[in-house]
Amino acid sequence: MPKLGVNIDHIATIREARKTYEPDPVHAAALAELGGADGITVHLREDTRHIKPRDVKILRETVKTKLNLEMSVADIVVQTALKIQPDMATLVPEKREEVTTEGGLNVKDGYDVFHTVIDLLMKAGIDISLFVDPDIETLKLAKKLGVKYVELHTGSYANAKGEEQLRELKNLADAGAWANANGLVLNMGHGLNYTNIIPVLAIPRIHEFNIGHAIISRAVLVGLERAVRDMADVIERHRVD
Ligand code: PXP
């Protein structure tokens, strides 16, 4: 059965909206694990706009399942990863202006840099995953780089509609089959939600999904009623008139 890695970046985004201490991604990780998450994923961006090195450090101590660190090849982030030693590092492209990761890695152009960074991380005992588009030429390069995992970018599938979405689904299935046939462990993620994941689940031998936005969005809504009730109770209990 495919495993579920839960991306908790959005918890840190809410915290940073007030530059305060809550909600704490460390607490969110514990709750996600209680809910059955098989792993916790965080993206330590170079600009640290949501997840901070402090979060990753504490999560390294507290996560009981598996800690997956999404990261670019920027030196400062690589140094942090080497110090903190997540179970897995997923290399992702990163642009300052982007709202979220916008596509898979350009493995061809960055091959030498990836080679160097992967070597450093692997020597430190960290498993490596490459976040790539469902494209077989790119998977061949991933294989050549010696990584254990690939995470197929499902964003184009998630954003497409109708016939185009079926084509994107086929790309994922074909790329997934190639990855499995060539000894790469197959992960998928980005833009998946409670409905668009269903056709993807027909693809055999997916090892793990990484899902963030849809889960945190649902958490906000299913938790809101209880949160309002709790505040109303405090007002009720402590009012003077
Ligand atoms: N996988 C990767 C590599 C990502 O960069 C992200 C977003 O941080 C996700 C999965 C999760 O995407 P979403 O938040 O759309 O579920």
Short mmCIF file of C-alpha atoms and ligand atoms in Angstrom, two decimals:
data_model
loop_
_atom_site.label_atom_id
_atom_site.label_comp_id
_atom_site.label_asym_id
_atom_site.label_seq_id
_atom_site.Cartn_x
_atom_site.Cartn_y
_atom_site.Cartn_z
CA MET A 1 0.00 0.00 0.00
CA PRO A 2 1.36 3.46 -0.80
CA LYS A 3 2.62 5.39 2.22
CA LEU A 4 1.52 8.91 3.10
CA GLY A 5 4.08 11.61 3.79
CA VAL A 6 2.47 14.75 5.17
CA ASN A 7 3.97 18.10 4.23
CA ILE A 8 3.48 20.55 7.12
CA ASP A 9 5.01 23.70 5.57
CA HIS A 10 1.66 25.50 5.68
CA ILE A 11 1.60 25.25 9.48
CA ALA A 12 4.81 27.28 9.51
CA THR A 13 3.33 29.68 6.95
CA ILE A 14 0.47 30.46 9.36
CA ARG A 15 2.97 30.95 12.20
CA GLU A 16 5.05 33.31 10.07
CA ALA A 17 1.94 35.36 9.20
CA ARG A 18 2.34 36.72 12.76
CA LYS A 19 6.03 35.95 13.33
CA THR A 20 5.01 34.23 16.53
CA TYR A 21 5.42 30.75 18.02
CA GLU A 22 2.08 29.20 17.01
CA PRO A 23 1.04 27.01 15.37
CA ASP A 24 4.23 25.02 15.85
CA PRO A 25 5.09 22.59 13.03
CA VAL A 26 6.59 20.32 15.68
CA HIS A 27 3.14 19.91 17.28
CA ALA A 28 1.57 19.46 13.85
CA ALA A 29 4.02 16.68 13.03
CA ALA A 30 3.09 14.81 16.20
CA LEU A 31 -0.62 15.09 15.38
CA ALA A 32 -0.05 14.01 11.78
CA GLU A 33 1.77 10.94 13.07
CA LEU A 34 -1.07 10.20 15.49
CA GLY A 35 -3.39 10.40 12.50
CA GLY A 36 -1.38 7.76 10.67
CA ALA A 37 1.18 9.69 8.60
CA ASP A 38 4.02 7.45 7.50
CA GLY A 39 6.39 10.38 7.28
CA ILE A 40 6.73 14.12 7.81
CA THR A 41 7.97 16.37 5.03
CA VAL A 42 9.21 19.94 5.33
CA HIS A 43 10.79 22.24 2.77
CA LEU A 44 13.63 24.30 4.21
CA ARG A 45 13.75 27.09 1.67
CA GLU A 46 16.90 29.16 1.36
CA ASP A 47 14.91 32.27 2.37
CA THR A 48 13.45 30.35 5.40
CA ARG A 49 10.10 32.00 4.73
CA HIS A 50 8.14 29.25 6.47
CA ILE A 51 10.15 26.33 7.86
CA LYS A 52 13.23 27.42 9.89
CA PRO A 53 16.39 25.45 10.70
CA ARG A 54 15.07 25.36 14.30
CA ASP A 55 11.99 23.43 13.12
CA VAL A 56 14.03 20.86 11.24
CA LYS A 57 16.40 20.43 14.20
CA ILE A 58 13.58 19.73 16.64
CA LEU A 59 11.66 17.58 14.14
CA ARG A 60 14.79 15.46 13.76
CA GLU A 61 14.46 14.71 17.49
CA THR A 62 10.70 14.28 17.65
CA VAL A 63 9.52 12.67 14.40
CA LYS A 64 9.01 8.98 15.06
CA THR A 65 8.23 7.92 11.48
CA LYS A 66 10.51 9.37 8.82
CA LEU A 67 11.73 12.92 8.26
CA ASN A 68 11.92 13.98 4.62
CA LEU A 69 13.65 17.29 3.99
CA GLU A 70 12.81 19.01 0.72
CA MET A 71 15.73 21.19 -0.26
CA SER A 72 17.56 22.94 -3.05
CA VAL A 73 21.26 22.49 -3.71
CA ALA A 74 22.08 25.89 -2.16
CA ASP A 75 25.21 25.52 -0.05
CA ILE A 76 23.69 26.88 3.17
CA VAL A 77 20.80 24.41 2.98
CA VAL A 78 23.11 21.51 2.14
CA GLN A 79 25.25 22.35 5.18
CA THR A 80 22.13 22.40 7.39
CA ALA A 81 20.99 19.04 5.99
CA LEU A 82 24.40 17.52 6.65
CA LYS A 83 24.24 18.72 10.27
CA ILE A 84 20.64 17.68 10.93
CA GLN A 85 20.66 14.42 8.96
CA PRO A 86 17.07 13.86 7.88
CA ASP A 87 16.18 10.29 6.90
CA MET A 88 15.67 11.45 3.33
CA ALA A 89 16.45 14.58 1.33
CA THR A 90 14.23 15.36 -1.65
CA LEU A 91 16.05 17.70 -4.01
CA VAL A 92 13.66 20.25 -5.51
CA PRO A 93 14.10 23.30 -7.74
CA GLU A 94 13.65 26.58 -5.94
CA LYS A 95 13.00 30.10 -7.18
CA ARG A 96 12.66 33.04 -4.86
CA GLU A 97 9.53 34.47 -6.49
CA GLU A 98 7.56 31.23 -6.65
CA VAL A 99 4.53 30.58 -4.42
CA THR A 100 5.30 26.86 -4.39
CA THR A 101 7.60 24.45 -6.23
CA GLU A 102 6.77 24.98 -9.89
CA GLY A 103 8.05 21.88 -11.64
CA GLY A 104 10.55 19.09 -11.53
CA LEU A 105 14.32 19.51 -11.43
CA ASN A 106 16.27 20.30 -14.57
CA VAL A 107 18.58 17.34 -13.97
CA LYS A 108 20.31 17.67 -17.34
CA ASP A 109 21.57 21.23 -16.84
CA GLY A 110 22.38 20.77 -13.17
CA TYR A 111 23.86 17.27 -13.47
CA ASP A 112 27.32 18.07 -12.08
CA VAL A 113 25.99 20.08 -9.15
CA PHE A 114 23.48 17.35 -8.32
CA HIS A 115 26.25 14.78 -8.52
CA THR A 116 28.36 16.67 -5.99
CA VAL A 117 25.51 17.38 -3.57
CA ILE A 118 24.09 13.84 -3.78
CA ASP A 119 27.52 12.42 -3.07
CA LEU A 120 27.89 14.60 0.05
CA LEU A 121 24.42 13.74 1.35
CA MET A 122 24.72 10.02 0.60
CA LYS A 123 28.08 9.83 2.36
CA ALA A 124 26.31 11.28 5.41
CA GLY A 125 23.85 8.35 5.27
CA ILE A 126 20.91 10.36 3.91
CA ASP A 127 18.62 8.69 1.33
CA ILE A 128 18.08 10.84 -1.74
CA SER A 129 14.96 11.49 -3.76
CA LEU A 130 14.83 13.67 -6.88
CA PHE A 131 11.65 15.61 -7.60
CA VAL A 132 11.24 15.26 -11.36
CA ASP A 133 8.65 15.63 -14.08
CA PRO A 134 7.24 12.34 -15.41
CA ASP A 135 9.74 12.23 -18.25
CA ILE A 136 11.77 9.13 -19.03
CA GLU A 137 14.90 10.98 -20.24
CA THR A 138 15.01 12.75 -16.86
CA LEU A 139 14.49 9.44 -15.04
CA LYS A 140 17.46 7.98 -16.91
CA LEU A 141 19.63 10.78 -15.53
CA ALA A 142 18.23 10.21 -12.03
CA LYS A 143 19.18 6.55 -12.36
CA LYS A 144 22.67 7.51 -13.51
CA LEU A 145 23.05 9.76 -10.47
CA GLY A 146 22.52 6.69 -8.26
CA VAL A 147 19.60 7.99 -6.20
CA LYS A 148 17.29 5.57 -4.42
CA TYR A 149 14.01 7.45 -4.93
CA VAL A 150 12.31 9.65 -7.46
CA GLU A 151 9.27 11.75 -6.68
CA LEU A 152 7.18 12.33 -9.79
CA HIS A 153 5.76 15.82 -9.97
CA THR A 154 1.98 15.43 -10.11
CA GLY A 155 1.31 19.18 -10.42
CA SER A 156 0.70 19.19 -14.18
CA TYR A 157 -1.77 16.32 -13.75
CA ALA A 158 -3.48 18.10 -10.84
CA ASN A 159 -3.82 21.37 -12.77
CA ALA A 160 -5.08 19.78 -16.01
CA LYS A 161 -8.65 19.00 -16.96
CA GLY A 162 -10.47 16.50 -19.21
CA GLU A 163 -8.45 14.86 -21.99
CA GLU A 164 -5.32 16.72 -20.99
CA GLN A 165 -5.58 15.34 -17.47
CA LEU A 166 -5.86 11.80 -18.88
CA ARG A 167 -2.70 12.43 -20.90
CA GLU A 168 -0.91 13.66 -17.79
CA LEU A 169 -2.11 10.59 -15.89
CA LYS A 170 -0.69 8.35 -18.62
CA ASN A 171 2.64 10.21 -18.39
CA LEU A 172 2.69 9.47 -14.66
CA ALA A 173 1.82 5.80 -15.26
CA ASP A 174 4.48 5.39 -17.98
CA ALA A 175 7.17 7.18 -16.01
CA GLY A 176 6.19 5.22 -12.89
CA ALA A 177 6.48 1.93 -14.76
CA TRP A 178 9.92 2.94 -16.08
CA ALA A 179 11.08 3.92 -12.59
CA ASN A 180 9.92 0.63 -11.08
CA ALA A 181 11.38 -1.45 -13.91
CA ASN A 182 14.72 0.29 -13.42
CA GLY A 183 15.00 -0.06 -9.67
CA LEU A 184 14.00 3.46 -8.63
CA VAL A 185 11.60 3.65 -5.69
CA LEU A 186 8.55 5.58 -6.84
CA ASN A 187 7.12 8.52 -4.90
CA MET A 188 4.64 11.12 -6.14
CA GLY A 189 3.42 14.48 -5.00
CA HIS A 190 2.27 18.04 -5.55
CA GLY A 191 -1.26 19.31 -6.00
CA LEU A 192 -2.90 16.05 -4.99
CA ASN A 193 -6.20 16.28 -3.14
CA TYR A 194 -8.97 14.03 -1.83
CA THR A 195 -10.46 13.50 -5.30
CA ASN A 196 -7.70 13.80 -7.87
CA ILE A 197 -5.59 11.20 -6.04
CA ILE A 198 -8.14 8.47 -6.84
CA PRO A 199 -7.16 7.88 -10.52
CA VAL A 200 -3.47 8.07 -9.53
CA LEU A 201 -4.03 5.21 -7.09
CA ALA A 202 -4.64 2.92 -10.08
CA ILE A 203 -0.91 3.20 -10.90
CA PRO A 204 0.89 0.15 -9.48
CA ARG A 205 3.79 0.15 -7.02
CA ILE A 206 3.74 3.72 -5.76
CA HIS A 207 5.86 3.74 -2.63
CA GLU A 208 4.80 7.08 -1.13
CA PHE A 209 2.71 10.19 -1.71
CA ASN A 210 3.75 13.56 -0.34
CA ILE A 211 0.72 15.74 0.31
CA GLY A 212 0.49 19.10 2.05
CA HIS A 213 -1.92 21.77 0.86
CA ALA A 214 -5.06 19.62 0.66
CA ILE A 215 -4.54 18.08 4.09
CA ILE A 216 -3.77 21.36 5.87
CA SER A 217 -6.71 23.04 4.07
CA ARG A 218 -9.04 20.33 5.30
CA ALA A 219 -7.55 20.49 8.80
CA VAL A 220 -8.35 24.22 9.01
CA LEU A 221 -11.97 23.60 8.08
CA VAL A 222 -12.67 20.46 10.08
CA GLY A 223 -10.95 22.02 13.10
CA LEU A 224 -12.57 25.47 12.94
CA GLU A 225 -15.87 24.60 14.61
CA ARG A 226 -14.08 23.08 17.62
CA ALA A 227 -11.68 26.03 17.83
CA VAL A 228 -14.55 28.54 17.87
CA ARG A 229 -16.41 26.51 20.48
CA ASP A 230 -13.29 26.43 22.69
CA MET A 231 -12.96 30.24 22.53
CA ALA A 232 -16.68 30.73 23.23
CA ASP A 233 -16.28 28.44 26.26
CA VAL A 234 -13.38 30.54 27.61
CA ILE A 235 -15.49 33.70 27.27
CA GLU A 236 -18.43 32.01 28.94
CA ARG A 237 -16.37 30.72 31.88
CA HIS A 238 -14.42 33.91 32.60
CA ARG A 239 -16.93 36.70 31.89
CA VAL A 240 -17.77 39.15 34.71
CA ASP A 241 -21.30 39.86 33.52
N1 PXP B 1 6.31 17.23 -3.14
C1 PXP B 1 7.15 18.28 -3.35
C2 PXP B 1 8.50 18.00 -3.90
C3 PXP B 1 6.76 19.58 -3.02
O1 PXP B 1 7.61 20.60 -3.24
C4 PXP B 1 5.49 19.79 -2.44
C5 PXP B 1 5.09 21.17 -2.02
O2 PXP B 1 5.92 21.63 -1.02
C6 PXP B 1 4.65 18.68 -2.24
C7 PXP B 1 5.08 17.42 -2.62
C8 PXP B 1 3.30 18.82 -1.65
O3 PXP B 1 2.49 19.52 -2.52
P1 PXP B 1 1.05 19.99 -2.06
O4 PXP B 1 1.24 20.96 -0.93
O5 PXP B 1 0.48 20.60 -3.28
O6 PXP B 1 0.31 18.75 -1.60
#
